[in-house]
mmCIF file of C-alpha atoms in Angstrom:
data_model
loop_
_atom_site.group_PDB
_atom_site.id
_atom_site.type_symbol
_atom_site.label_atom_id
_atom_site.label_comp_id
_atom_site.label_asym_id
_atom_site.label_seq_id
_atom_site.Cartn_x
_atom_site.Cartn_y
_atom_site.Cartn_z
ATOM 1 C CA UNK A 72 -16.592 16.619 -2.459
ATOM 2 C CA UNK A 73 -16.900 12.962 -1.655
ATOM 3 C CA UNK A 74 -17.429 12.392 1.521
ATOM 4 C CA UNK A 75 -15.667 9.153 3.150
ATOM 5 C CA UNK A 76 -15.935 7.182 6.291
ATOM 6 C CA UNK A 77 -12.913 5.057 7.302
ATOM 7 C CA UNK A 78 -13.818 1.749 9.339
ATOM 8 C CA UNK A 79 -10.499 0.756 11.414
ATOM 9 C CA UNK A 80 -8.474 3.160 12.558
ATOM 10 C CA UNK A 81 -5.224 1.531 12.872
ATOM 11 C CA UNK A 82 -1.793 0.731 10.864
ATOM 12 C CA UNK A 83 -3.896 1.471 7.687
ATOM 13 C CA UNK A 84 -6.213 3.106 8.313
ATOM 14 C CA UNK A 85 -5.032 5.795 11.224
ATOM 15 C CA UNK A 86 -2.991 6.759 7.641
ATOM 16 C CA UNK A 87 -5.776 6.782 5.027
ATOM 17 C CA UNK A 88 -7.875 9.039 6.912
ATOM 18 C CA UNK A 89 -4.769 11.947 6.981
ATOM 19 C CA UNK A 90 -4.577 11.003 3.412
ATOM 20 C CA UNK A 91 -8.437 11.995 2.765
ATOM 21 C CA UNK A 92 -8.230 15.152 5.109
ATOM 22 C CA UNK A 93 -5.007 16.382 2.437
ATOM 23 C CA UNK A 94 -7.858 15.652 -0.705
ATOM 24 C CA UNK A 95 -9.034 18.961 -2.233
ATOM 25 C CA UNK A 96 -11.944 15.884 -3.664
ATOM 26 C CA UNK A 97 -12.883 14.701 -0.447
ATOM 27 C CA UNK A 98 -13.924 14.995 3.345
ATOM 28 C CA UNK A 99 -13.238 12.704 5.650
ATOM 29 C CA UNK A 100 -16.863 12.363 7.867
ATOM 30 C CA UNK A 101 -15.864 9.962 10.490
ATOM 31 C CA UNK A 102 -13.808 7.244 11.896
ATOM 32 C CA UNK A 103 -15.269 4.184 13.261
ATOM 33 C CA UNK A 104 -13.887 1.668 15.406
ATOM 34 C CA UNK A 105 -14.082 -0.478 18.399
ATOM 35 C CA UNK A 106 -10.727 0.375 20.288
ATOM 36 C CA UNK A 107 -10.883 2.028 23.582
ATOM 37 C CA UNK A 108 -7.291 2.811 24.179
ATOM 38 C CA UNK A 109 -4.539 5.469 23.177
ATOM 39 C CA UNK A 110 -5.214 3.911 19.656
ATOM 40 C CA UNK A 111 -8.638 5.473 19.008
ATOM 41 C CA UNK A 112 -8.282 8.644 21.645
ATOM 42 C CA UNK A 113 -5.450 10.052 19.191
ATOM 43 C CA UNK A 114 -8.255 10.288 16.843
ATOM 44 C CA UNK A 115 -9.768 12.650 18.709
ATOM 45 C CA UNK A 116 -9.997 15.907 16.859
ATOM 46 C CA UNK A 117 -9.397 14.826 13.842
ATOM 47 C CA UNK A 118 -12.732 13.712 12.919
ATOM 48 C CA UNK A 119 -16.024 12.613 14.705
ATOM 49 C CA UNK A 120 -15.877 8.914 16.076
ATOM 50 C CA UNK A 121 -18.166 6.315 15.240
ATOM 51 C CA UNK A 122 -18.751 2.937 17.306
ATOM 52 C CA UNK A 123 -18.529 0.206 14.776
ATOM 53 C CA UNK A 124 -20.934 -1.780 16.840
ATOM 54 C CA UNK A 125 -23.423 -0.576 18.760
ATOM 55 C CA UNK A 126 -21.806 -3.405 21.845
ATOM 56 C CA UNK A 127 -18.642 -1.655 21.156
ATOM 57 C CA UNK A 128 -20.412 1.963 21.938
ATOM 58 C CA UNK A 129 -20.804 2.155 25.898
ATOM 59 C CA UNK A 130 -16.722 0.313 26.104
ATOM 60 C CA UNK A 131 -15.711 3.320 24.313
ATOM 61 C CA UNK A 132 -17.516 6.174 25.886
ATOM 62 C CA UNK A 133 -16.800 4.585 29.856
ATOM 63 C CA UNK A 134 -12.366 4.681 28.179
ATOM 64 C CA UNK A 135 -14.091 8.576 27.718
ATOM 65 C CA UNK A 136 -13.412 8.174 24.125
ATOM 66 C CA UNK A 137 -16.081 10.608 22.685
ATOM 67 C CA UNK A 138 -18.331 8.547 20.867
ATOM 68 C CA UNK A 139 -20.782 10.621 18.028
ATOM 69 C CA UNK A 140 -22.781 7.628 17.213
ATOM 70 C CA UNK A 141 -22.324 3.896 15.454
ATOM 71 C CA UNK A 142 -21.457 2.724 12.367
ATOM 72 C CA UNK A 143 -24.926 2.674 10.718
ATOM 73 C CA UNK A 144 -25.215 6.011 11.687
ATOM 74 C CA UNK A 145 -22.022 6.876 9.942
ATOM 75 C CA UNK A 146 -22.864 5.285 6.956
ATOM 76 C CA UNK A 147 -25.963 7.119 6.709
ATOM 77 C CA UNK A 148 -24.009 10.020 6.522
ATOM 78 C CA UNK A 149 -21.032 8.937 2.992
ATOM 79 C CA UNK A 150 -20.658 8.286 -0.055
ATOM 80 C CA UNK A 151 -18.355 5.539 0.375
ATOM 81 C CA UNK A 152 -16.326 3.766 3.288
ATOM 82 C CA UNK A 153 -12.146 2.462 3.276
ATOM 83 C CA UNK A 154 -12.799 -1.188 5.695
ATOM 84 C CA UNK A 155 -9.262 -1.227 7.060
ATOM 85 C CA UNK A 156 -10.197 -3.344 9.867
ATOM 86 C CA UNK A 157 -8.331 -6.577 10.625
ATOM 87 C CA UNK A 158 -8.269 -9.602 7.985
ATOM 88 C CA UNK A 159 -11.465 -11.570 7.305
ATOM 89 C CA UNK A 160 -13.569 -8.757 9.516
ATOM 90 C CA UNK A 161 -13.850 -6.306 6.220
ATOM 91 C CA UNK A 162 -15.786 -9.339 4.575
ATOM 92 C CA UNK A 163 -17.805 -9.454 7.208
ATOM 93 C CA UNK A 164 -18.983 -5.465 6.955
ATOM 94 C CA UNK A 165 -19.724 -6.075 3.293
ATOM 95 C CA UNK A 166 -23.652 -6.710 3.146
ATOM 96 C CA UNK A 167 -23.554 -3.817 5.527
ATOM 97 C CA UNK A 168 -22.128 -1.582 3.463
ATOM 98 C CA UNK A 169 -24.369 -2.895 0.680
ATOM 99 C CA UNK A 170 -27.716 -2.219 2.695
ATOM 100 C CA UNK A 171 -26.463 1.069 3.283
ATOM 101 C CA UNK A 172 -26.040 1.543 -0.008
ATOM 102 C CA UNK A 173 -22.683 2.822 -0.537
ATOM 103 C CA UNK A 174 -19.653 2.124 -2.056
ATOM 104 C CA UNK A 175 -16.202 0.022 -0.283
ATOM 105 C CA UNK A 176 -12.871 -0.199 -0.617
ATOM 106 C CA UNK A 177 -11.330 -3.369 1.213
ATOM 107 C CA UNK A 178 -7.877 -4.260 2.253
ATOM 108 C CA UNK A 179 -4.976 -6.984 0.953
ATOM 109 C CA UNK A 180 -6.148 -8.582 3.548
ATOM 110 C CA UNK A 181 -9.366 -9.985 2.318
ATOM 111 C CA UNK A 182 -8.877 -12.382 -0.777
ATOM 112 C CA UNK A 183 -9.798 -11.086 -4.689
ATOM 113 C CA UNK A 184 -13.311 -12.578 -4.667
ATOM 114 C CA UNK A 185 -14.723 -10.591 -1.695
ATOM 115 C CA UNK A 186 -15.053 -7.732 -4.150
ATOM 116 C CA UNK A 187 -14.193 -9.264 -7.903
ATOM 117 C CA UNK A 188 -11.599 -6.595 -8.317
ATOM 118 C CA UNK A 189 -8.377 -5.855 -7.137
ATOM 119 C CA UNK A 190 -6.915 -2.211 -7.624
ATOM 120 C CA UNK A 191 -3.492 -0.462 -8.107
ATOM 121 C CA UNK A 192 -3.663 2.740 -9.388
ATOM 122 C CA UNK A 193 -1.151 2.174 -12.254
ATOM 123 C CA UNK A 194 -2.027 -0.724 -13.660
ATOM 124 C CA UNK A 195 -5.783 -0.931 -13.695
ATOM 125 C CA UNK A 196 -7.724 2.503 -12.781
ATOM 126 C CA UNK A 197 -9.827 2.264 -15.599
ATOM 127 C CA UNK A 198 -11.467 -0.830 -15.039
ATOM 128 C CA UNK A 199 -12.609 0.141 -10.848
ATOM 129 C CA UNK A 200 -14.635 3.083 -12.738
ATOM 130 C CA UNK A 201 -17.865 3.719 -11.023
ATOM 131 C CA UNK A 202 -17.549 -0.184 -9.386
ATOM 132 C CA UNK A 203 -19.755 -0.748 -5.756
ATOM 133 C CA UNK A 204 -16.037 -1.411 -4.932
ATOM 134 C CA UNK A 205 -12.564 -2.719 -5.097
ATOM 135 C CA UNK A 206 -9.717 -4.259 -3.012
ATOM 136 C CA UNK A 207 -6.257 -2.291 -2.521
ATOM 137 C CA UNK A 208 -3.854 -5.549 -2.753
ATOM 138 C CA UNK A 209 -1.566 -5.681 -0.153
ATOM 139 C CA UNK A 210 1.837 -3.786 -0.061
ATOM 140 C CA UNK A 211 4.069 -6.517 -1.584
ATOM 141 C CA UNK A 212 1.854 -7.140 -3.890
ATOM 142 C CA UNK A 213 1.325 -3.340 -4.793
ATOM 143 C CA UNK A 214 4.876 -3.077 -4.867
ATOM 144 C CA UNK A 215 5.512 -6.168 -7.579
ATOM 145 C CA UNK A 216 2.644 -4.008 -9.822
ATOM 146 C CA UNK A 217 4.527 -1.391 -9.712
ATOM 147 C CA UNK A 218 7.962 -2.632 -10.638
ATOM 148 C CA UNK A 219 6.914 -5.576 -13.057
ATOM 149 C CA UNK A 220 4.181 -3.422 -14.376
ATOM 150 C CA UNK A 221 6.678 -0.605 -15.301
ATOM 151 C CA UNK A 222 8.988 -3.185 -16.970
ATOM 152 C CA UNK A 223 5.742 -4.322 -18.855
ATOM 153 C CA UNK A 224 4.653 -0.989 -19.811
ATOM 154 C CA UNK A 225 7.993 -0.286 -21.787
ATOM 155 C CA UNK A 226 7.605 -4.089 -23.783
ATOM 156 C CA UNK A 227 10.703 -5.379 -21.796
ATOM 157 C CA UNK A 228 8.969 -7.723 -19.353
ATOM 158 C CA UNK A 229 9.071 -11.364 -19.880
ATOM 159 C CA UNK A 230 8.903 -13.329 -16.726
ATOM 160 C CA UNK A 231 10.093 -12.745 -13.272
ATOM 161 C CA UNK A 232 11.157 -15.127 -10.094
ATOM 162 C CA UNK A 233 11.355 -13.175 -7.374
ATOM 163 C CA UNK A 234 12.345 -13.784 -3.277
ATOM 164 C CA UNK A 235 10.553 -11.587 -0.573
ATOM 165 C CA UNK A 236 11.845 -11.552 2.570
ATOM 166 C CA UNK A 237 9.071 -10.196 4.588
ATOM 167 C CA UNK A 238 8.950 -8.625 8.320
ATOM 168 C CA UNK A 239 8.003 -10.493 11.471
ATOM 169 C CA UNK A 240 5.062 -8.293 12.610
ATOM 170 C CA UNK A 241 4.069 -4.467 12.449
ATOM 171 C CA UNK A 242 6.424 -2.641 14.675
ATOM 172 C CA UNK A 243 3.758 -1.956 17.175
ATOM 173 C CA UNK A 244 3.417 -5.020 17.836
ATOM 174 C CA UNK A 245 6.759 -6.380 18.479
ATOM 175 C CA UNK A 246 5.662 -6.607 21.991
ATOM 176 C CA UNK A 247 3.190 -9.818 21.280
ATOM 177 C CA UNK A 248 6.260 -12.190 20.104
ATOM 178 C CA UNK A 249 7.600 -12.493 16.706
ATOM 179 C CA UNK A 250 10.459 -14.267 14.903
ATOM 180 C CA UNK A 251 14.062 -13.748 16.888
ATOM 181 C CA UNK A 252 17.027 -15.263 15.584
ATOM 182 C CA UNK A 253 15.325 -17.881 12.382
ATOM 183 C CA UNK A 254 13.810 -17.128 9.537
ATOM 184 C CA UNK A 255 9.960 -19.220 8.543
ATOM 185 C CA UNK A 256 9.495 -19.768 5.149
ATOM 186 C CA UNK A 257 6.084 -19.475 3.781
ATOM 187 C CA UNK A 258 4.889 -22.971 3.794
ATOM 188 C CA UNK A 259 4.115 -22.728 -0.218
ATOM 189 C CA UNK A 260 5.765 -22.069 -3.420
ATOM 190 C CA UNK A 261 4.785 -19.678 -5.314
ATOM 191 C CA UNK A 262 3.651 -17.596 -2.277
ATOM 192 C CA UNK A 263 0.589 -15.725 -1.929
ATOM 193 C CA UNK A 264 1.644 -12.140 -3.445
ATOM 194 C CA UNK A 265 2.410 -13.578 -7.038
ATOM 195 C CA UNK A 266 -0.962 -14.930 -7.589
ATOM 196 C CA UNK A 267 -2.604 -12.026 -5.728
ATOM 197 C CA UNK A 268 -0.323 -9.616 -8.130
ATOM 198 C CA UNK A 269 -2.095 -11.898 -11.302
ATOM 199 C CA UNK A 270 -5.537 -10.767 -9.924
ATOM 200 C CA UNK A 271 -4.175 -7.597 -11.159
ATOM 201 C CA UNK A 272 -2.379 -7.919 -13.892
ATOM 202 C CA UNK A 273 -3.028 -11.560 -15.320
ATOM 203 C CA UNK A 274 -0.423 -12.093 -18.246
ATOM 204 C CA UNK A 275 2.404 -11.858 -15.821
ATOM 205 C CA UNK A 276 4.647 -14.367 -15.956
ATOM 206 C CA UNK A 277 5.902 -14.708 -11.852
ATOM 207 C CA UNK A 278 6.665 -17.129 -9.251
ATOM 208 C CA UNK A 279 7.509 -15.707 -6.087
ATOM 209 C CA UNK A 280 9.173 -17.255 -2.648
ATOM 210 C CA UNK A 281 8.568 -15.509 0.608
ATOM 211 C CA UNK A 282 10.005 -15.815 4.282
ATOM 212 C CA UNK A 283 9.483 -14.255 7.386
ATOM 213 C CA UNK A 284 12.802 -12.261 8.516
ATOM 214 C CA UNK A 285 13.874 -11.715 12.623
ATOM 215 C CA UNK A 286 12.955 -7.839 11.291
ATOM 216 C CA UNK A 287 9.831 -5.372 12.043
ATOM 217 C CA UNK A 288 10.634 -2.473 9.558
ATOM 218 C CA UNK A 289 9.359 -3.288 5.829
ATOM 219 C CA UNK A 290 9.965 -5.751 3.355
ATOM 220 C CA UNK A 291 13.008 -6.363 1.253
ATOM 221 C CA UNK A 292 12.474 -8.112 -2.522
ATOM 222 C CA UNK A 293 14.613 -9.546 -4.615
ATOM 223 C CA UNK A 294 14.007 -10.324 -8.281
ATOM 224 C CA UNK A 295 15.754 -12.319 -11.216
ATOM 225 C CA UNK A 296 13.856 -11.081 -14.420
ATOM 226 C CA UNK A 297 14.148 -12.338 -17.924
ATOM 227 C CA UNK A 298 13.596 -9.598 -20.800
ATOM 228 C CA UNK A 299 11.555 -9.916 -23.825
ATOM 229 C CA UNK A 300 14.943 -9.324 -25.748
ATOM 230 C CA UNK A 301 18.581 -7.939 -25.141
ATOM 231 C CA UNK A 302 18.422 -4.110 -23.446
ATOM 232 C CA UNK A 303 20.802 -1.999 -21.970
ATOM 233 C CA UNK A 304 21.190 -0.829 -17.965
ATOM 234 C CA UNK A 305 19.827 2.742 -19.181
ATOM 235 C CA UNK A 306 17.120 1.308 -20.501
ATOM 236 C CA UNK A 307 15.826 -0.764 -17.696
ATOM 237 C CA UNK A 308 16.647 2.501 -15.427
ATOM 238 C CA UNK A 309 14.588 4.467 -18.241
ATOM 239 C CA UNK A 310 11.733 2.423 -17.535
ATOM 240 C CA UNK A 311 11.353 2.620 -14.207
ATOM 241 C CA UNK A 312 11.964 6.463 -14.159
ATOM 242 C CA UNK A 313 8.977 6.776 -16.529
ATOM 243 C CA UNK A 314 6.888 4.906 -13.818
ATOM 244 C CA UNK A 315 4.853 6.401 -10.915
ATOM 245 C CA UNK A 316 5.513 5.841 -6.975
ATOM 246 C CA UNK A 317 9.272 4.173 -7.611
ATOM 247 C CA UNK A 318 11.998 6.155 -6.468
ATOM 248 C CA UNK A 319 15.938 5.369 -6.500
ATOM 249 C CA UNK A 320 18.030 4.728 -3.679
ATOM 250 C CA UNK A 321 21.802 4.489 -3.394
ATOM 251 C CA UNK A 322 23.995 2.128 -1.509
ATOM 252 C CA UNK A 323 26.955 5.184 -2.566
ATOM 253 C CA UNK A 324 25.137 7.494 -0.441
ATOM 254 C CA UNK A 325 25.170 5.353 2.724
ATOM 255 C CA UNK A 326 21.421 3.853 2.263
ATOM 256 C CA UNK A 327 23.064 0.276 2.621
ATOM 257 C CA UNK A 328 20.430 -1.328 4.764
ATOM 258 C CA UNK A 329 16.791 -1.252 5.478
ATOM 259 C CA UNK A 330 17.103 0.520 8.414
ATOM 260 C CA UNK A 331 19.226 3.521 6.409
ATOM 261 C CA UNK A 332 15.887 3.800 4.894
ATOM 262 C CA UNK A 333 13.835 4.111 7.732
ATOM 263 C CA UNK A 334 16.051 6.698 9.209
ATOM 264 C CA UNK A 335 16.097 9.018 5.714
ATOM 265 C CA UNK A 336 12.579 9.043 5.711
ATOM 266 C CA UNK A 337 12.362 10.597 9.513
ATOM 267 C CA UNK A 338 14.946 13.367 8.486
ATOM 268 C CA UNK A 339 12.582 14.144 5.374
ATOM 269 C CA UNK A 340 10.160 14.524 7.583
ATOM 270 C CA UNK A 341 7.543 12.082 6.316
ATOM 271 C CA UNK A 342 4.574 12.080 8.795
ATOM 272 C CA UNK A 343 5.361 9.186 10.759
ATOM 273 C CA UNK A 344 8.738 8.317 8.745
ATOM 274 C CA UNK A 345 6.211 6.772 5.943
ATOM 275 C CA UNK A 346 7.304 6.236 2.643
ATOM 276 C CA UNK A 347 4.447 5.772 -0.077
ATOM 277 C CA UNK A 348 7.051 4.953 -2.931
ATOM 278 C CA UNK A 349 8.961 1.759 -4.048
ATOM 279 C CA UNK A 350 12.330 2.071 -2.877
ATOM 280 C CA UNK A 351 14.540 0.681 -5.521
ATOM 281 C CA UNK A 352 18.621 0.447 -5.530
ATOM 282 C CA UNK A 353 19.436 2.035 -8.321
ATOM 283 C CA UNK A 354 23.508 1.283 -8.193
ATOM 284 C CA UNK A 355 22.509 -2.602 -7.715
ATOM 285 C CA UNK A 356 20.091 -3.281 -11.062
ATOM 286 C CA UNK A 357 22.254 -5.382 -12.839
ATOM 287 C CA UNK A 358 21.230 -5.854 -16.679
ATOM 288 C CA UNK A 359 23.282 -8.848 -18.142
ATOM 289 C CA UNK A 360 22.125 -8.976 -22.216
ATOM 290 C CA UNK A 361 17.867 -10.121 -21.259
ATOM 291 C CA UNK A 362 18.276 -10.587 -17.728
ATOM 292 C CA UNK A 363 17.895 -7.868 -14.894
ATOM 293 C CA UNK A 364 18.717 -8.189 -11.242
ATOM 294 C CA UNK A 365 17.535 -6.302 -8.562
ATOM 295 C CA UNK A 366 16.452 -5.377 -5.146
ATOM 296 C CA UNK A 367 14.255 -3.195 -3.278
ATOM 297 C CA UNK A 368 12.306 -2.194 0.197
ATOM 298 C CA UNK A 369 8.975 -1.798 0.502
ATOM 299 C CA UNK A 370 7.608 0.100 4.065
ATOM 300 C CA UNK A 371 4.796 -2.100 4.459
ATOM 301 C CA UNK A 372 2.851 0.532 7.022
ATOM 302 C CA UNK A 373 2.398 3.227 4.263
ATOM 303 C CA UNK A 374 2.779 1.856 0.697
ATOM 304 C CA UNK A 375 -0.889 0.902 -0.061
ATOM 305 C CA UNK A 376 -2.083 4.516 1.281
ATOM 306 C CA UNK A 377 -2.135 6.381 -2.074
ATOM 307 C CA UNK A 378 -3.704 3.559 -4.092
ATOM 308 C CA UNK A 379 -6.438 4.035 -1.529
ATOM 309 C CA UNK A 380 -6.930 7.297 -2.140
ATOM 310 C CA UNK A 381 -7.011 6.655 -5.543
ATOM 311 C CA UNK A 382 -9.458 4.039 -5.670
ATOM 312 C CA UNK A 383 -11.397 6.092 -4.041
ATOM 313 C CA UNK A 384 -11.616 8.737 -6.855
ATOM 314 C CA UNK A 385 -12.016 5.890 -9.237
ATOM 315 C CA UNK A 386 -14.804 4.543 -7.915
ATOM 316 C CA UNK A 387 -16.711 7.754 -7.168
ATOM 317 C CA UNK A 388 -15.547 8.928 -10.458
ATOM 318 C CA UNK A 389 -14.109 12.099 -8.730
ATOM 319 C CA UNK A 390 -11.224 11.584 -11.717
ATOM 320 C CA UNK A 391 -11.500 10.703 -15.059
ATOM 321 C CA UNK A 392 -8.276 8.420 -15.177
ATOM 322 C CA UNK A 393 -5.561 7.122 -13.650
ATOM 323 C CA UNK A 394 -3.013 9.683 -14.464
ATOM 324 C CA UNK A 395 -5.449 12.914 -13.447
ATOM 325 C CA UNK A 396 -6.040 11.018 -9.901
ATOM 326 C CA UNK A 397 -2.675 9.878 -9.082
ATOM 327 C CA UNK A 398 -1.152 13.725 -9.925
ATOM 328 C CA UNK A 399 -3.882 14.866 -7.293
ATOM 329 C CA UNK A 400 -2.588 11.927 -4.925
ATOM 330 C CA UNK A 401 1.137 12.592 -5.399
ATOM 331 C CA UNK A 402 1.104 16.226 -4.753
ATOM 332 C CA UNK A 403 -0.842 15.834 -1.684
ATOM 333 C CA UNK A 404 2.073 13.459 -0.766
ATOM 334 C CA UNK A 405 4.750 14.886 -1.961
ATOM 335 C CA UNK A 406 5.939 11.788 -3.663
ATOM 336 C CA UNK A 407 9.028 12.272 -5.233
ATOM 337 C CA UNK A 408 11.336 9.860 -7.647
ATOM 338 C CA UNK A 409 14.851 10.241 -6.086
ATOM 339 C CA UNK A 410 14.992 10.690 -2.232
ATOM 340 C CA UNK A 411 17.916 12.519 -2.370
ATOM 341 C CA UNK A 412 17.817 14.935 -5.078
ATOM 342 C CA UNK A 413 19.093 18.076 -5.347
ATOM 343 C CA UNK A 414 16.840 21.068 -3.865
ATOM 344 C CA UNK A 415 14.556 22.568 -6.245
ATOM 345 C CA UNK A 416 14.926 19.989 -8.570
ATOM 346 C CA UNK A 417 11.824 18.523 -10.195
ATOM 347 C CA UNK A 418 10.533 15.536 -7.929
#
């Protein structure tokens, strides 16, 4: 068992920790944070609470949050700790970590050279292998692994120019202000999820645009890709049913908007209406001799949850490879590849 901390208990990392608790490979030890309100109380139960700094310790036991010591103490106490506080703190926490002597995994949030190594489970496992640590990329650019890479995989990918059309805020936070009827484009071409997806896999061939919609539920991309030669729709299709953590959606069965999404995943009863998986329109990839069109969501909230996990196991070595970790990772889930197959069938 590997036992893991989880610094930041919110959008991320409120997740990550029911992630480890599902682990048969791991126990989650604590939860560390500085909150004092309804955030950090529903954590109570779950697993012991940590102060992340010792200032932070007397706020949180006066709010009556029950507080079982600080962050060092925690640390004492793992074999490695998921930093899923907010951007530019994680780098912070790093000689920390370090002087604790264990092992990190950061957040998209922090750039590529905070750790040297940025991780999706798919594309490079292997190479986070017994690493001090690694650095989930964020969910857009988990999301462009996962399609491009599954295009590369079957020798079809050339280049790709994609347009992301991102949401305002986290829906949590909707309350704090946010975009209401504009749009902000990001204030560079190519935006900052192509080059972060090229820490990753570096031979892609992308250039990506990205704006900020009047929307708080997920992301919504759009891609123009060129092949490496002629294919067919079936084969495109092919390839991405051969990849891990994409599953089809259908504008035929009424899943015409982002929000049809977000209400499917609430009947399936995904804890908190997440969904882990790239949600691609199948009935919209458009194959045109060796071009492809396409478009797809991505829930922002819950996407980059399982590549934790994974790196986890990768850099503890608790599994050998990629494939061995993520079929531990997407049976825990419950991942499937069509949302709305038949039941019974093979997910």
């Amino acid at each position: 068992m590997t036992r893991v901390a989880v610094n930041g208990y919110g959008v991320i990392g409120k997740r990550v920790a029911d992630a480890v608790k599902l682990q048969p490979d791991m126990e989650l030890v604590g939860i560390a944070d500085i909150a004092t309100d309804w955030r950090i109380k529903t954590a109570a139960g779950r697993a012991p609470i940590y102060a992340a700094t010792t200032e932070a310790a007397g706020d949180m036991r006066a709010a009556g949050v029950d507080v079982a010591g600080t962050l060092q103490d925690l640390l004492g106490r793992v074999d490695i700790v998921v930093d899923t506080t907010p951007k530019h703190i994680a780098a912070g926490n790093i000689e920390r970590y370090r002087q604790a002597g264990v092992k990190f995994v950061l957040q998209g949030g922090e750039s590529h050279k905070t750790t040297g190594h940025s991780f999706v489970a798919q594309a490079n496992y292997d190479s986070a292998l017994g690493r001090e640590s690694t650095r989930v990329v964020s969910c857009n650019t988990t999301s462009i692994v996962r399609i491009l890479g599954a295009l590369r995989d079957a020798g079809l990918l050339l280049k790709a120019r994609g347009v992301l059309i991102r949401r305002a805020t986290d829906p949590w936070e909707s309350h704090l202000g946010g975009i209401m009827n504009t749009m902000v484009p990001e204030p560079s071409i190519p935006s900052h999820q192509g080059p972060d997806a090229q820490t990753v896999l570096p031979d892609l061939d992308l250039v990506t645009i990205a704006a900020k919609g009047a929307h708080t539920q997920t992301h919504n991309h759009y891609w123009t890709l060129q092949l490496t030669r002629e294919a067919t729709r079936e084969e495109v299709l092919d390839a991405f049913r051969a990849a891990p953590r994409i599953a089809f959606i259908r504008i035929s069965d009424g899943l015409v908007a982002l929000n049809s999404t977000i209400e499917l995943m609430r009947d399936l009863g995904r804890p908190r209406g997440d969904m882990w998986e790239v949600a691609l329109w199948e009935d919209l990839v458009t194959v045109n001799g060796d071009e492809v069109y396409l478009t797809y969501q991505v829930f922002n909230e819950a996407i980059v949850v399982p590549e934790t996990i994974d790196a986890i196991r990768a850099l503890t070595g608790l599994a050998p490879d990629a494939a061995a970790s993520m079929a531990i990772t997407d049976a825990t889930f419950g991942m499937r590849k069509s949302f709305l197959e038949t039941p019974g069938a093979a997910s």
